[in-house]
């Protein structure tokens, strides 16, 4: 059996392993023993860091959104690219992360969103905070693009960001259903129209 080196951050290892497994199988279908065995961590260590499976799920989502928002900020701060190009890069990264073939824990919000929202209020709240932060980040990028004139559409940036996020969230679910990337193609076309970009 694998064991965690003394120098490793056990909490982070449990979270990373849980994200990978639950990103593939869902939250309810995965027992803690499966996560801990894959992480090489004894059960007692789990309860040192997390009071319950729900508390673990909340921490899992918070870690996921922290990493997501870091990646998002990196995309929207790329030097030498205007906000339209950065937005295209963001949508491309979304498609890569939400692959119907194997998201490897990178699509946790899509995978767990509908499942846990009715099961755990603390996890639902973590999803709400995380998605609100994503929408706010998109809104900031849209405002900057509108100010620079690269987004001709001058609609309210917050509402536009919410519409775009919901569009891509729905497309991610459809991609998993139809098992082709076609819903992303439609979402990209609609996104360009909403932003006032012609292609």
PDB file of C-alpha atoms in Angstrom, residues 70-172:
ATOM      1  CA  UNK A  70      -6.122  31.453 -10.545  1.00  0.00           C
ATOM      2  CA  UNK A  71      -6.146  29.983 -14.065  1.00  0.00           C
ATOM      3  CA  UNK A  72      -8.844  32.413 -15.125  1.00  0.00           C
ATOM      4  CA  UNK A  73      -6.875  35.397 -13.814  1.00  0.00           C
ATOM      5  CA  UNK A  74      -3.791  34.185 -15.660  1.00  0.00           C
ATOM      6  CA  UNK A  75      -5.745  34.001 -18.929  1.00  0.00           C
ATOM      7  CA  UNK A  76      -7.215  37.484 -18.529  1.00  0.00           C
ATOM      8  CA  UNK A  77      -3.843  39.013 -17.634  1.00  0.00           C
ATOM      9  CA  UNK A  78      -1.933  37.685 -20.641  1.00  0.00           C
ATOM     10  CA  UNK A  79       0.273  40.471 -21.971  1.00  0.00           C
ATOM     11  CA  UNK A  80      -0.002  41.483 -25.598  1.00  0.00           C
ATOM     12  CA  UNK A  81      -3.539  40.177 -26.023  1.00  0.00           C
ATOM     13  CA  UNK A  82      -6.710  42.246 -25.983  1.00  0.00           C
ATOM     14  CA  UNK A  83      -9.760  41.128 -24.042  1.00  0.00           C
ATOM     15  CA  UNK A  84     -11.418  39.571 -27.091  1.00  0.00           C
ATOM     16  CA  UNK A  85      -8.437  37.282 -27.667  1.00  0.00           C
ATOM     17  CA  UNK A  86      -8.200  36.520 -23.957  1.00  0.00           C
ATOM     18  CA  UNK A  87     -11.898  35.638 -23.902  1.00  0.00           C
ATOM     19  CA  UNK A  88     -11.352  33.271 -26.827  1.00  0.00           C
ATOM     20  CA  UNK A  89      -8.488  31.695 -24.873  1.00  0.00           C
ATOM     21  CA  UNK A  90     -10.781  31.335 -21.857  1.00  0.00           C
ATOM     22  CA  UNK A  91     -13.433  29.555 -23.914  1.00  0.00           C
ATOM     23  CA  UNK A  92     -10.759  27.291 -25.436  1.00  0.00           C
ATOM     24  CA  UNK A  93      -9.513  26.408 -21.941  1.00  0.00           C
ATOM     25  CA  UNK A  94     -13.109  25.716 -20.884  1.00  0.00           C
ATOM     26  CA  UNK A  95     -13.498  23.247 -23.752  1.00  0.00           C
ATOM     27  CA  UNK A  96     -10.230  21.518 -22.851  1.00  0.00           C
ATOM     28  CA  UNK A  97     -11.233  21.195 -19.196  1.00  0.00           C
ATOM     29  CA  UNK A  98     -14.780  20.018 -19.862  1.00  0.00           C
ATOM     30  CA  UNK A  99     -13.941  17.256 -22.321  1.00  0.00           C
ATOM     31  CA  UNK A 100     -16.576  14.551 -22.493  1.00  0.00           C
ATOM     32  CA  UNK A 101     -13.814  11.949 -22.790  1.00  0.00           C
ATOM     33  CA  UNK A 102     -11.956  12.502 -19.506  1.00  0.00           C
ATOM     34  CA  UNK A 103     -12.032  15.668 -17.429  1.00  0.00           C
ATOM     35  CA  UNK A 104      -9.818  14.090 -14.698  1.00  0.00           C
ATOM     36  CA  UNK A 105     -11.353  16.210 -11.966  1.00  0.00           C
ATOM     37  CA  UNK A 106     -11.050  19.443 -13.944  1.00  0.00           C
ATOM     38  CA  UNK A 107     -14.817  19.729 -14.427  1.00  0.00           C
ATOM     39  CA  UNK A 108     -15.882  19.383 -10.810  1.00  0.00           C
ATOM     40  CA  UNK A 109     -18.509  22.146 -10.834  1.00  0.00           C
ATOM     41  CA  UNK A 110     -20.262  20.605 -13.820  1.00  0.00           C
ATOM     42  CA  UNK A 111     -19.991  17.086 -12.421  1.00  0.00           C
ATOM     43  CA  UNK A 112     -21.167  17.876  -8.895  1.00  0.00           C
ATOM     44  CA  UNK A 113     -23.344  20.965  -9.356  1.00  0.00           C
ATOM     45  CA  UNK A 114     -26.748  19.395  -9.828  1.00  0.00           C
ATOM     46  CA  UNK A 115     -25.897  16.351  -7.713  1.00  0.00           C
ATOM     47  CA  UNK A 116     -24.924  18.034  -4.462  1.00  0.00           C
ATOM     48  CA  UNK A 117     -26.989  21.230  -4.561  1.00  0.00           C
ATOM     49  CA  UNK A 118     -29.971  19.380  -3.108  1.00  0.00           C
ATOM     50  CA  UNK A 119     -27.948  17.119  -0.808  1.00  0.00           C
ATOM     51  CA  UNK A 120     -25.742  19.520   1.127  1.00  0.00           C
ATOM     52  CA  UNK A 121     -26.401  23.166   1.885  1.00  0.00           C
ATOM     53  CA  UNK A 122     -22.743  23.813   2.688  1.00  0.00           C
ATOM     54  CA  UNK A 123     -21.647  22.366  -0.647  1.00  0.00           C
ATOM     55  CA  UNK A 124     -24.390  24.271  -2.459  1.00  0.00           C
ATOM     56  CA  UNK A 125     -23.128  27.461  -0.813  1.00  0.00           C
ATOM     57  CA  UNK A 126     -19.554  26.660  -1.924  1.00  0.00           C
ATOM     58  CA  UNK A 127     -20.824  26.180  -5.480  1.00  0.00           C
ATOM     59  CA  UNK A 128     -22.732  29.457  -5.267  1.00  0.00           C
ATOM     60  CA  UNK A 129     -19.669  31.384  -4.053  1.00  0.00           C
ATOM     61  CA  UNK A 130     -17.401  29.786  -6.630  1.00  0.00           C
ATOM     62  CA  UNK A 131     -19.656  30.330  -9.624  1.00  0.00           C
ATOM     63  CA  UNK A 132     -20.392  33.905  -8.508  1.00  0.00           C
ATOM     64  CA  UNK A 133     -16.647  34.591  -8.438  1.00  0.00           C
ATOM     65  CA  UNK A 134     -16.242  33.168 -11.942  1.00  0.00           C
ATOM     66  CA  UNK A 135     -19.076  35.338 -13.241  1.00  0.00           C
ATOM     67  CA  UNK A 136     -17.564  38.402 -11.540  1.00  0.00           C
ATOM     68  CA  UNK A 137     -14.213  37.660 -13.181  1.00  0.00           C
ATOM     69  CA  UNK A 138     -15.858  37.360 -16.582  1.00  0.00           C
ATOM     70  CA  UNK A 139     -17.754  40.604 -15.960  1.00  0.00           C
ATOM     71  CA  UNK A 140     -14.501  42.431 -15.169  1.00  0.00           C
ATOM     72  CA  UNK A 141     -12.973  41.170 -18.410  1.00  0.00           C
ATOM     73  CA  UNK A 142     -16.066  42.220 -20.376  1.00  0.00           C
ATOM     74  CA  UNK A 143     -16.043  45.697 -18.817  1.00  0.00           C
ATOM     75  CA  UNK A 144     -12.375  46.116 -19.713  1.00  0.00           C
ATOM     76  CA  UNK A 145     -13.074  44.951 -23.268  1.00  0.00           C
ATOM     77  CA  UNK A 146     -16.014  47.331 -23.565  1.00  0.00           C
ATOM     78  CA  UNK A 147     -13.861  50.204 -22.323  1.00  0.00           C
ATOM     79  CA  UNK A 148     -11.193  49.354 -24.901  1.00  0.00           C
ATOM     80  CA  UNK A 149     -13.795  49.037 -27.652  1.00  0.00           C
ATOM     81  CA  UNK A 150     -13.029  45.390 -28.467  1.00  0.00           C
ATOM     82  CA  UNK A 151     -16.516  44.366 -27.292  1.00  0.00           C
ATOM     83  CA  UNK A 152     -18.955  46.578 -29.215  1.00  0.00           C
ATOM     84  CA  UNK A 153     -21.897  45.234 -27.225  1.00  0.00           C
ATOM     85  CA  UNK A 154     -22.365  47.688 -24.355  1.00  0.00           C
ATOM     86  CA  UNK A 155     -24.967  45.687 -22.439  1.00  0.00           C
ATOM     87  CA  UNK A 156     -24.588  45.347 -18.678  1.00  0.00           C
ATOM     88  CA  UNK A 157     -21.355  43.386 -18.182  1.00  0.00           C
ATOM     89  CA  UNK A 158     -22.585  41.487 -15.115  1.00  0.00           C
ATOM     90  CA  UNK A 159     -25.723  40.261 -16.874  1.00  0.00           C
ATOM     91  CA  UNK A 160     -23.747  39.400 -19.991  1.00  0.00           C
ATOM     92  CA  UNK A 161     -21.207  37.449 -17.932  1.00  0.00           C
ATOM     93  CA  UNK A 162     -23.987  35.535 -16.195  1.00  0.00           C
ATOM     94  CA  UNK A 163     -25.583  34.679 -19.536  1.00  0.00           C
ATOM     95  CA  UNK A 164     -22.253  33.491 -20.927  1.00  0.00           C
ATOM     96  CA  UNK A 165     -21.458  31.375 -17.884  1.00  0.00           C
ATOM     97  CA  UNK A 166     -24.870  29.732 -17.934  1.00  0.00           C
ATOM     98  CA  UNK A 167     -24.537  29.131 -21.672  1.00  0.00           C
ATOM     99  CA  UNK A 168     -21.207  27.350 -21.240  1.00  0.00           C
ATOM    100  CA  UNK A 169     -22.375  25.432 -18.184  1.00  0.00           C
ATOM    101  CA  UNK A 170     -25.326  24.110 -20.171  1.00  0.00           C
ATOM    102  CA  UNK A 171     -23.093  23.323 -23.143  1.00  0.00           C
ATOM    103  CA  UNK A 172     -20.805  21.321 -20.840  1.00  0.00           C
TER     104      UNK A 172
END
